[in-house]
Amino acid sequence: AKGSYANATPATNGKYIVAALGSEVVVGLDRDGKILWKHDLGVTNPKDALDPSSSPVIFENLVVVQCDFRKDGYIAAYELATGKQAWRVARTEGYSWSTPAITPQGELVANSPKWIRAYD
């Protein structure tokens, strides 16, 4: 009836692997599986998350994670090597299980139940 923490597909560029585990954590690993960094995604109330399954997307030296929750949703980018947050944009779209896409021009496109948005 509900999803699991393994809904999302990990992303890799051949050097780094990034996995998003439900509403709990995003983690960066090396090719040997050693954890390089991890971030708590900040959802403390399970009613606000509803088993998200958006997969991380790697673009150049960043990984982008779409976290559309009932409230306090966001999209954030982290440096692949260090996990340092590069940027974060608040979203109020509500639940979404979609994975963002990167256009050939380098724009991030994310959809939700309400909108399709592009970020530069």
mmCIF file of N, CA and C in Angstrom:
data_model
loop_
_atom_site.group_PDB
_atom_site.id
_atom_site.type_symbol
_atom_site.label_atom_id
_atom_site.label_comp_id
_atom_site.label_asym_id
_atom_site.label_seq_id
_atom_site.Cartn_x
_atom_site.Cartn_y
_atom_site.Cartn_z
ATOM 1 N N ALA A 1 0.819 -1.197 0.000
ATOM 2 C CA ALA A 1 0.000 0.000 0.000
ATOM 3 C C ALA A 1 0.858 1.255 0.000
ATOM 4 N N LYS A 2 1.937 1.250 0.752
ATOM 5 C CA LYS A 2 2.848 2.389 0.790
ATOM 6 C C LYS A 2 4.166 1.975 0.159
ATOM 7 N N GLY A 3 4.984 2.962 -0.145
ATOM 8 C CA GLY A 3 6.300 2.697 -0.689
ATOM 9 C C GLY A 3 7.274 2.333 0.407
ATOM 10 N N SER A 4 8.526 2.324 0.025
ATOM 11 C CA SER A 4 9.571 2.001 0.989
ATOM 12 C C SER A 4 10.683 3.034 0.870
ATOM 13 N N TYR A 5 11.719 2.861 1.646
ATOM 14 C CA TYR A 5 12.861 3.759 1.555
ATOM 15 C C TYR A 5 13.707 3.469 0.319
ATOM 16 N N ALA A 6 13.338 2.467 -0.447
ATOM 17 C CA ALA A 6 14.086 2.118 -1.651
ATOM 18 C C ALA A 6 13.332 2.490 -2.921
ATOM 19 N N ASN A 7 12.414 3.445 -2.847
ATOM 20 C CA ASN A 7 11.656 3.851 -4.029
ATOM 21 C C ASN A 7 12.524 4.522 -5.085
ATOM 22 N N ALA A 8 13.434 5.363 -4.662
ATOM 23 C CA ALA A 8 14.256 6.145 -5.595
ATOM 24 C C ALA A 8 15.409 5.307 -6.141
ATOM 25 N N THR A 9 15.850 5.659 -7.339
ATOM 26 C CA THR A 9 16.997 5.023 -7.962
ATOM 27 C C THR A 9 18.248 5.835 -7.645
ATOM 28 N N PRO A 10 19.327 5.196 -7.213
ATOM 29 C CA PRO A 10 20.574 5.942 -6.994
ATOM 30 C C PRO A 10 21.090 6.534 -8.303
ATOM 31 N N ALA A 11 21.911 7.560 -8.191
ATOM 32 C CA ALA A 11 22.533 8.185 -9.362
ATOM 33 C C ALA A 11 24.045 8.032 -9.250
ATOM 34 N N THR A 12 24.703 7.927 -10.408
ATOM 35 C CA THR A 12 26.163 7.859 -10.405
ATOM 36 C C THR A 12 26.720 8.546 -11.642
ATOM 37 N N ASN A 13 27.924 9.059 -11.495
ATOM 38 C CA ASN A 13 28.667 9.584 -12.638
ATOM 39 C C ASN A 13 29.878 8.714 -12.906
ATOM 40 N N GLY A 14 29.946 7.556 -12.275
ATOM 41 C CA GLY A 14 31.073 6.643 -12.421
ATOM 42 C C GLY A 14 32.116 6.803 -11.326
ATOM 43 N N LYS A 15 32.116 7.944 -10.670
ATOM 44 C CA LYS A 15 33.043 8.196 -9.577
ATOM 45 C C LYS A 15 32.311 8.246 -8.238
ATOM 46 N N TYR A 16 31.160 8.915 -8.222
ATOM 47 C CA TYR A 16 30.352 9.053 -7.011
ATOM 48 C C TYR A 16 29.003 8.378 -7.221
ATOM 49 N N ILE A 17 28.423 7.894 -6.123
ATOM 50 C CA ILE A 17 27.082 7.333 -6.112
ATOM 51 C C ILE A 17 26.296 8.124 -5.067
ATOM 52 N N VAL A 18 25.077 8.518 -5.419
ATOM 53 C CA VAL A 18 24.231 9.247 -4.484
ATOM 54 C C VAL A 18 22.885 8.534 -4.401
ATOM 55 N N ALA A 19 22.424 8.338 -3.168
ATOM 56 C CA ALA A 19 21.133 7.692 -2.950
ATOM 57 C C ALA A 19 20.287 8.552 -2.023
ATOM 58 N N ALA A 20 19.007 8.642 -2.340
ATOM 59 C CA ALA A 20 18.040 9.313 -1.473
ATOM 60 C C ALA A 20 17.161 8.226 -0.875
ATOM 61 N N LEU A 21 17.090 8.204 0.442
ATOM 62 C CA LEU A 21 16.343 7.149 1.139
ATOM 63 C C LEU A 21 15.084 7.730 1.768
ATOM 64 N N GLY A 22 14.014 7.707 1.007
ATOM 65 C CA GLY A 22 12.735 8.215 1.481
ATOM 66 C C GLY A 22 12.831 9.662 1.891
ATOM 67 N N SER A 23 12.198 9.990 2.988
ATOM 68 C CA SER A 23 12.234 11.354 3.500
ATOM 69 C C SER A 23 13.301 11.520 4.565
ATOM 70 N N GLU A 24 14.172 10.525 4.698
ATOM 71 C CA GLU A 24 15.123 10.514 5.796
ATOM 72 C C GLU A 24 16.472 11.151 5.477
ATOM 73 N N VAL A 25 17.143 10.670 4.422
ATOM 74 C CA VAL A 25 18.535 11.062 4.218
ATOM 75 C C VAL A 25 18.915 10.985 2.738
ATOM 76 N N VAL A 26 19.873 11.811 2.350
ATOM 77 C CA VAL A 26 20.555 11.674 1.065
ATOM 78 C C VAL A 26 22.017 11.430 1.401
ATOM 79 N N VAL A 27 22.625 10.473 0.701
ATOM 80 C CA VAL A 27 23.975 10.045 1.053
ATOM 81 C C VAL A 27 24.842 9.933 -0.197
ATOM 82 N N GLY A 28 26.095 10.398 -0.082
ATOM 83 C CA GLY A 28 27.077 10.287 -1.154
ATOM 84 C C GLY A 28 28.100 9.226 -0.798
ATOM 85 N N LEU A 29 28.398 8.369 -1.763
ATOM 86 C CA LEU A 29 29.345 7.279 -1.551
ATOM 87 C C LEU A 29 30.386 7.261 -2.660
ATOM 88 N N ASP A 30 31.527 6.633 -2.375
ATOM 89 C CA ASP A 30 32.489 6.404 -3.451
ATOM 90 C C ASP A 30 32.156 5.066 -4.122
ATOM 91 N N ARG A 31 32.928 4.681 -5.131
ATOM 92 C CA ARG A 31 32.643 3.459 -5.882
ATOM 93 C C ARG A 31 32.788 2.194 -5.048
ATOM 94 N N ASP A 32 33.501 2.275 -3.951
ATOM 95 C CA ASP A 32 33.657 1.115 -3.072
ATOM 96 C C ASP A 32 32.554 1.036 -2.021
ATOM 97 N N GLY A 33 31.637 1.991 -2.021
ATOM 98 C CA GLY A 33 30.543 1.991 -1.063
ATOM 99 C C GLY A 33 30.841 2.714 0.233
ATOM 100 N N LYS A 34 32.004 3.374 0.309
ATOM 101 C CA LYS A 34 32.349 4.136 1.506
ATOM 102 C C LYS A 34 31.509 5.411 1.540
ATOM 103 N N ILE A 35 30.862 5.671 2.687
ATOM 104 C CA ILE A 35 30.063 6.886 2.837
ATOM 105 C C ILE A 35 30.989 8.086 2.932
ATOM 106 N N LEU A 36 30.818 9.035 2.019
ATOM 107 C CA LEU A 36 31.614 10.263 2.000
ATOM 108 C C LEU A 36 30.921 11.393 2.745
ATOM 109 N N TRP A 37 29.596 11.423 2.667
ATOM 110 C CA TRP A 37 28.807 12.454 3.329
ATOM 111 C C TRP A 37 27.345 12.008 3.367
ATOM 112 N N LYS A 38 26.573 12.619 4.267
ATOM 113 C CA LYS A 38 25.134 12.380 4.278
ATOM 114 C C LYS A 38 24.432 13.573 4.906
ATOM 115 N N HIS A 39 23.178 13.776 4.483
ATOM 116 C CA HIS A 39 22.362 14.880 4.987
ATOM 117 C C HIS A 39 20.998 14.363 5.388
ATOM 118 N N ASP A 40 20.563 14.786 6.545
ATOM 119 C CA ASP A 40 19.201 14.547 6.995
ATOM 120 C C ASP A 40 18.300 15.438 6.149
ATOM 121 N N LEU A 41 17.235 14.890 5.607
ATOM 122 C CA LEU A 41 16.345 15.673 4.758
ATOM 123 C C LEU A 41 15.351 16.512 5.542
ATOM 124 N N GLY A 42 15.337 16.369 6.852
ATOM 125 C CA GLY A 42 14.613 17.312 7.680
ATOM 126 C C GLY A 42 13.147 17.041 7.932
ATOM 127 N N VAL A 43 12.628 15.889 7.556
ATOM 128 C CA VAL A 43 11.222 15.609 7.809
ATOM 129 C C VAL A 43 11.096 14.880 9.139
ATOM 130 N N THR A 44 10.438 15.502 10.093
ATOM 131 C CA THR A 44 10.289 14.889 11.408
ATOM 132 C C THR A 44 8.913 14.268 11.600
ATOM 133 N N ASN A 45 7.931 14.676 10.808
ATOM 134 C CA ASN A 45 6.591 14.132 10.914
ATOM 135 C C ASN A 45 6.301 13.279 9.682
ATOM 136 N N PRO A 46 6.135 11.967 9.838
ATOM 137 C CA PRO A 46 5.899 11.091 8.684
ATOM 138 C C PRO A 46 4.666 11.475 7.871
ATOM 139 N N LYS A 47 3.684 12.137 8.480
ATOM 140 C CA LYS A 47 2.483 12.554 7.742
ATOM 141 C C LYS A 47 2.806 13.621 6.702
ATOM 142 N N ASP A 48 3.948 14.300 6.845
ATOM 143 C CA ASP A 48 4.331 15.341 5.893
ATOM 144 C C ASP A 48 5.094 14.802 4.696
ATOM 145 N N ALA A 49 5.534 13.548 4.738
ATOM 146 C CA ALA A 49 6.416 13.036 3.697
ATOM 147 C C ALA A 49 5.733 12.086 2.731
ATOM 148 N N LEU A 50 4.975 11.123 3.195
ATOM 149 C CA LEU A 50 4.258 10.162 2.358
ATOM 150 C C LEU A 50 5.161 9.445 1.356
ATOM 151 N N ASP A 51 6.229 8.858 1.826
ATOM 152 C CA ASP A 51 7.103 7.999 1.019
ATOM 153 C C ASP A 51 7.551 8.602 -0.315
ATOM 154 N N PRO A 52 8.290 9.704 -0.313
ATOM 155 C CA PRO A 52 8.750 10.280 -1.575
ATOM 156 C C PRO A 52 9.668 9.317 -2.320
ATOM 157 N N SER A 53 9.689 9.441 -3.617
ATOM 158 C CA SER A 53 10.527 8.534 -4.408
ATOM 159 C C SER A 53 11.297 9.254 -5.502
ATOM 160 N N SER A 54 11.464 10.549 -5.394
ATOM 161 C CA SER A 54 12.241 11.296 -6.377
ATOM 162 C C SER A 54 13.695 10.848 -6.315
ATOM 163 N N SER A 55 14.244 10.531 -7.460
ATOM 164 C CA SER A 55 15.637 10.092 -7.521
ATOM 165 C C SER A 55 16.577 11.285 -7.630
ATOM 166 N N PRO A 56 17.760 11.185 -7.050
ATOM 167 C CA PRO A 56 18.738 12.265 -7.212
ATOM 168 C C PRO A 56 19.211 12.335 -8.668
ATOM 169 N N VAL A 57 19.627 13.534 -9.072
ATOM 170 C CA VAL A 57 20.117 13.773 -10.438
ATOM 171 C C VAL A 57 21.480 14.433 -10.357
ATOM 172 N N ILE A 58 22.451 13.868 -11.057
ATOM 173 C CA ILE A 58 23.795 14.440 -11.070
ATOM 174 C C ILE A 58 23.950 15.346 -12.290
ATOM 175 N N PHE A 59 24.468 16.547 -12.032
ATOM 176 C CA PHE A 59 24.764 17.515 -13.092
ATOM 177 C C PHE A 59 26.103 18.159 -12.773
ATOM 178 N N GLU A 60 27.070 17.939 -13.638
ATOM 179 C CA GLU A 60 28.424 18.456 -13.451
ATOM 180 C C GLU A 60 28.948 18.039 -12.078
ATOM 181 N N ASN A 61 29.260 18.980 -11.189
ATOM 182 C CA ASN A 61 29.824 18.620 -9.878
ATOM 183 C C ASN A 61 28.781 18.655 -8.766
ATOM 184 N N LEU A 62 27.493 18.646 -9.149
ATOM 185 C CA LEU A 62 26.410 18.734 -8.167
ATOM 186 C C LEU A 62 25.465 17.545 -8.277
ATOM 187 N N VAL A 63 24.792 17.266 -7.176
ATOM 188 C CA VAL A 63 23.657 16.347 -7.195
ATOM 189 C C VAL A 63 22.444 17.126 -6.707
ATOM 190 N N VAL A 64 21.346 16.989 -7.436
ATOM 191 C CA VAL A 64 20.115 17.705 -7.127
ATOM 192 C C VAL A 64 19.110 16.715 -6.550
ATOM 193 N N VAL A 65 18.461 17.133 -5.453
ATOM 194 C CA VAL A 65 17.473 16.293 -4.788
ATOM 195 C C VAL A 65 16.175 17.079 -4.668
ATOM 196 N N GLN A 66 15.082 16.528 -5.187
ATOM 197 C CA GLN A 66 13.761 17.152 -5.097
ATOM 198 C C GLN A 66 13.022 16.535 -3.919
ATOM 199 N N CYS A 67 12.655 17.356 -2.961
ATOM 200 C CA CYS A 67 11.976 16.904 -1.743
ATOM 201 C C CYS A 67 10.641 17.619 -1.616
ATOM 202 N N ASP A 68 9.655 17.173 -2.372
ATOM 203 C CA ASP A 68 8.328 17.777 -2.311
ATOM 204 C C ASP A 68 7.513 17.059 -1.248
ATOM 205 N N PHE A 69 7.297 17.745 -0.139
ATOM 206 C CA PHE A 69 6.548 17.199 0.977
ATOM 207 C C PHE A 69 5.238 17.967 1.131
ATOM 208 N N ARG A 70 4.398 17.539 2.051
ATOM 209 C CA ARG A 70 3.133 18.237 2.312
ATOM 210 C C ARG A 70 3.390 19.686 2.683
ATOM 211 N N LYS A 71 4.425 19.919 3.487
ATOM 212 C CA LYS A 71 4.827 21.284 3.823
ATOM 213 C C LYS A 71 6.346 21.324 3.904
ATOM 214 N N ASP A 72 6.907 22.512 3.728
ATOM 215 C CA ASP A 72 8.360 22.717 3.800
ATOM 216 C C ASP A 72 9.135 21.930 2.744
ATOM 217 N N GLY A 73 8.563 21.774 1.561
ATOM 218 C CA GLY A 73 9.265 21.101 0.472
ATOM 219 C C GLY A 73 10.365 21.977 -0.101
ATOM 220 N N TYR A 74 11.287 21.350 -0.838
ATOM 221 C CA TYR A 74 12.389 22.096 -1.430
ATOM 222 C C TYR A 74 13.101 21.261 -2.488
ATOM 223 N N ILE A 75 13.916 21.936 -3.266
ATOM 224 C CA ILE A 75 14.915 21.304 -4.128
ATOM 225 C C ILE A 75 16.251 21.835 -3.661
ATOM 226 N N ALA A 76 17.215 20.942 -3.516
ATOM 227 C CA ALA A 76 18.542 21.354 -3.064
ATOM 228 C C ALA A 76 19.603 20.693 -3.933
ATOM 229 N N ALA A 77 20.731 21.375 -4.054
ATOM 230 C CA ALA A 77 21.888 20.825 -4.761
ATOM 231 C C ALA A 77 23.049 20.740 -3.786
ATOM 232 N N TYR A 78 23.773 19.630 -3.862
ATOM 233 C CA TYR A 78 24.925 19.383 -2.996
ATOM 234 C C TYR A 78 26.142 19.094 -3.859
ATOM 235 N N GLU A 79 27.308 19.536 -3.395
ATOM 236 C CA GLU A 79 28.551 19.222 -4.096
ATOM 237 C C GLU A 79 28.795 17.722 -3.992
ATOM 238 N N LEU A 80 29.095 17.091 -5.112
ATOM 239 C CA LEU A 80 29.295 15.647 -5.132
ATOM 240 C C LEU A 80 30.427 15.187 -4.218
ATOM 241 N N ALA A 81 31.530 15.881 -4.231
ATOM 242 C CA ALA A 81 32.709 15.440 -3.493
ATOM 243 C C ALA A 81 32.579 15.615 -1.989
ATOM 244 N N THR A 82 31.914 16.699 -1.564
ATOM 245 C CA THR A 82 31.908 17.036 -0.139
ATOM 246 C C THR A 82 30.536 16.962 0.526
ATOM 247 N N GLY A 83 29.479 17.020 -0.271
ATOM 248 C CA GLY A 83 28.137 17.067 0.292
ATOM 249 C C GLY A 83 27.722 18.451 0.752
ATOM 250 N N LYS A 84 28.580 19.438 0.575
ATOM 251 C CA LYS A 84 28.247 20.800 0.982
ATOM 252 C C LYS A 84 27.062 21.299 0.147
ATOM 253 N N GLN A 85 26.068 21.886 0.830
ATOM 254 C CA GLN A 85 24.909 22.403 0.113
ATOM 255 C C GLN A 85 25.314 23.598 -0.727
ATOM 256 N N ALA A 86 25.032 23.532 -2.039
ATOM 257 C CA ALA A 86 25.368 24.615 -2.957
ATOM 258 C C ALA A 86 24.222 25.623 -3.055
ATOM 259 N N TRP A 87 22.989 25.132 -3.065
ATOM 260 C CA TRP A 87 21.823 25.995 -3.084
ATOM 261 C C TRP A 87 20.587 25.206 -2.663
ATOM 262 N N ARG A 88 19.544 25.954 -2.331
ATOM 263 C CA ARG A 88 18.278 25.353 -1.910
ATOM 264 C C ARG A 88 17.159 26.316 -2.269
ATOM 265 N N VAL A 89 16.065 25.791 -2.836
ATOM 266 C CA VAL A 89 14.913 26.580 -3.235
ATOM 267 C C VAL A 89 13.672 25.981 -2.566
ATOM 268 N N ALA A 90 12.920 26.810 -1.862
ATOM 269 C CA ALA A 90 11.689 26.345 -1.231
ATOM 270 C C ALA A 90 10.641 26.029 -2.292
ATOM 271 N N ARG A 91 9.833 25.009 -2.002
ATOM 272 C CA ARG A 91 8.725 24.635 -2.889
ATOM 273 C C ARG A 91 7.475 24.418 -2.042
ATOM 274 N N THR A 92 6.338 24.817 -2.596
ATOM 275 C CA THR A 92 5.061 24.660 -1.897
ATOM 276 C C THR A 92 4.091 23.842 -2.736
ATOM 277 N N GLU A 93 4.639 23.004 -3.599
ATOM 278 C CA GLU A 93 3.808 22.245 -4.529
ATOM 279 C C GLU A 93 3.022 21.116 -3.874
ATOM 280 N N GLY A 94 3.441 20.649 -2.727
ATOM 281 C CA GLY A 94 2.813 19.484 -2.122
ATOM 282 C C GLY A 94 3.515 18.216 -2.562
ATOM 283 N N TYR A 95 2.878 17.084 -2.327
ATOM 284 C CA TYR A 95 3.489 15.786 -2.635
ATOM 285 C C TYR A 95 3.852 15.660 -4.104
ATOM 286 N N SER A 96 5.002 15.088 -4.367
ATOM 287 C CA SER A 96 5.410 14.769 -5.730
ATOM 288 C C SER A 96 6.374 13.610 -5.684
ATOM 289 N N TRP A 97 6.231 12.717 -6.610
ATOM 290 C CA TRP A 97 7.115 11.557 -6.677
ATOM 291 C C TRP A 97 7.978 11.584 -7.932
ATOM 292 N N SER A 98 8.004 12.703 -8.613
ATOM 293 C CA SER A 98 8.749 12.792 -9.861
ATOM 294 C C SER A 98 10.214 13.135 -9.622
ATOM 295 N N THR A 99 11.027 12.762 -10.583
ATOM 296 C CA THR A 99 12.457 13.061 -10.565
ATOM 297 C C THR A 99 12.711 14.230 -11.502
ATOM 298 N N PRO A 100 13.474 15.233 -11.065
ATOM 299 C CA PRO A 100 13.754 16.361 -11.959
ATOM 300 C C PRO A 100 14.616 15.933 -13.144
ATOM 301 N N ALA A 101 14.591 16.755 -14.172
ATOM 302 C CA ALA A 101 15.387 16.512 -15.372
ATOM 303 C C ALA A 101 16.268 17.726 -15.636
ATOM 304 N N ILE A 102 17.376 17.497 -16.321
ATOM 305 C CA ILE A 102 18.282 18.573 -16.727
ATOM 306 C C ILE A 102 18.200 18.696 -18.240
ATOM 307 N N THR A 103 17.900 19.902 -18.737
ATOM 308 C CA THR A 103 17.842 20.125 -20.180
ATOM 309 C C THR A 103 19.255 20.232 -20.737
ATOM 310 N N PRO A 104 19.412 20.109 -22.059
ATOM 311 C CA PRO A 104 20.735 20.291 -22.662
ATOM 312 C C PRO A 104 21.345 21.668 -22.378
ATOM 313 N N GLN A 105 20.497 22.656 -22.080
ATOM 314 C CA GLN A 105 20.984 24.003 -21.756
ATOM 315 C C GLN A 105 21.365 24.138 -20.285
ATOM 316 N N GLY A 106 21.197 23.077 -19.497
ATOM 317 C CA GLY A 106 21.572 23.102 -18.089
ATOM 318 C C GLY A 106 20.493 23.615 -17.157
ATOM 319 N N GLU A 107 19.250 23.699 -17.628
ATOM 320 C CA GLU A 107 18.145 24.110 -16.765
ATOM 321 C C GLU A 107 17.571 22.882 -16.065
ATOM 322 N N LEU A 108 17.164 23.073 -14.832
ATOM 323 C CA LEU A 108 16.537 22.016 -14.056
ATOM 324 C C LEU A 108 15.027 22.137 -14.223
ATOM 325 N N VAL A 109 14.363 21.066 -14.598
ATOM 326 C CA VAL A 109 12.919 21.061 -14.778
ATOM 327 C C VAL A 109 12.316 20.077 -13.783
ATOM 328 N N ALA A 110 11.352 20.566 -12.987
ATOM 329 C CA ALA A 110 10.705 19.725 -11.982
ATOM 330 C C ALA A 110 9.201 19.898 -12.082
ATOM 331 N N ASN A 111 8.478 18.796 -11.980
ATOM 332 C CA ASN A 111 7.027 18.927 -12.004
ATOM 333 C C ASN A 111 6.446 18.501 -10.663
ATOM 334 N N SER A 112 5.158 18.769 -10.519
ATOM 335 C CA SER A 112 4.450 18.493 -9.276
ATOM 336 C C SER A 112 2.969 18.401 -9.616
ATOM 337 N N PRO A 113 2.125 18.154 -8.614
ATOM 338 C CA PRO A 113 0.686 18.125 -8.897
ATOM 339 C C PRO A 113 0.142 19.462 -9.407
ATOM 340 N N LYS A 114 0.833 20.568 -9.097
ATOM 341 C CA LYS A 114 0.323 21.893 -9.462
ATOM 342 C C LYS A 114 1.039 22.531 -10.645
ATOM 343 N N TRP A 115 2.352 22.342 -10.766
ATOM 344 C CA TRP A 115 3.141 23.129 -11.702
ATOM 345 C C TRP A 115 4.249 22.307 -12.347
ATOM 346 N N ILE A 116 4.717 22.822 -13.466
ATOM 347 C CA ILE A 116 6.001 22.410 -14.027
ATOM 348 C C ILE A 116 6.869 23.650 -13.946
ATOM 349 N N ARG A 117 8.007 23.541 -13.285
ATOM 350 C CA ARG A 117 8.876 24.703 -13.095
ATOM 351 C C ARG A 117 10.268 24.414 -13.657
ATOM 352 N N ALA A 118 10.889 25.463 -14.177
ATOM 353 C CA ALA A 118 12.268 25.375 -14.647
ATOM 354 C C ALA A 118 13.120 26.302 -13.780
ATOM 355 N N TYR A 119 14.296 25.822 -13.437
ATOM 356 C CA TYR A 119 15.229 26.587 -12.618
ATOM 357 C C TYR A 119 16.527 26.713 -13.387
ATOM 358 N N ASP A 120 17.132 27.918 -13.329
ATOM 359 C CA ASP A 120 18.376 28.174 -14.032
ATOM 360 C C ASP A 120 19.515 28.199 -13.021
#
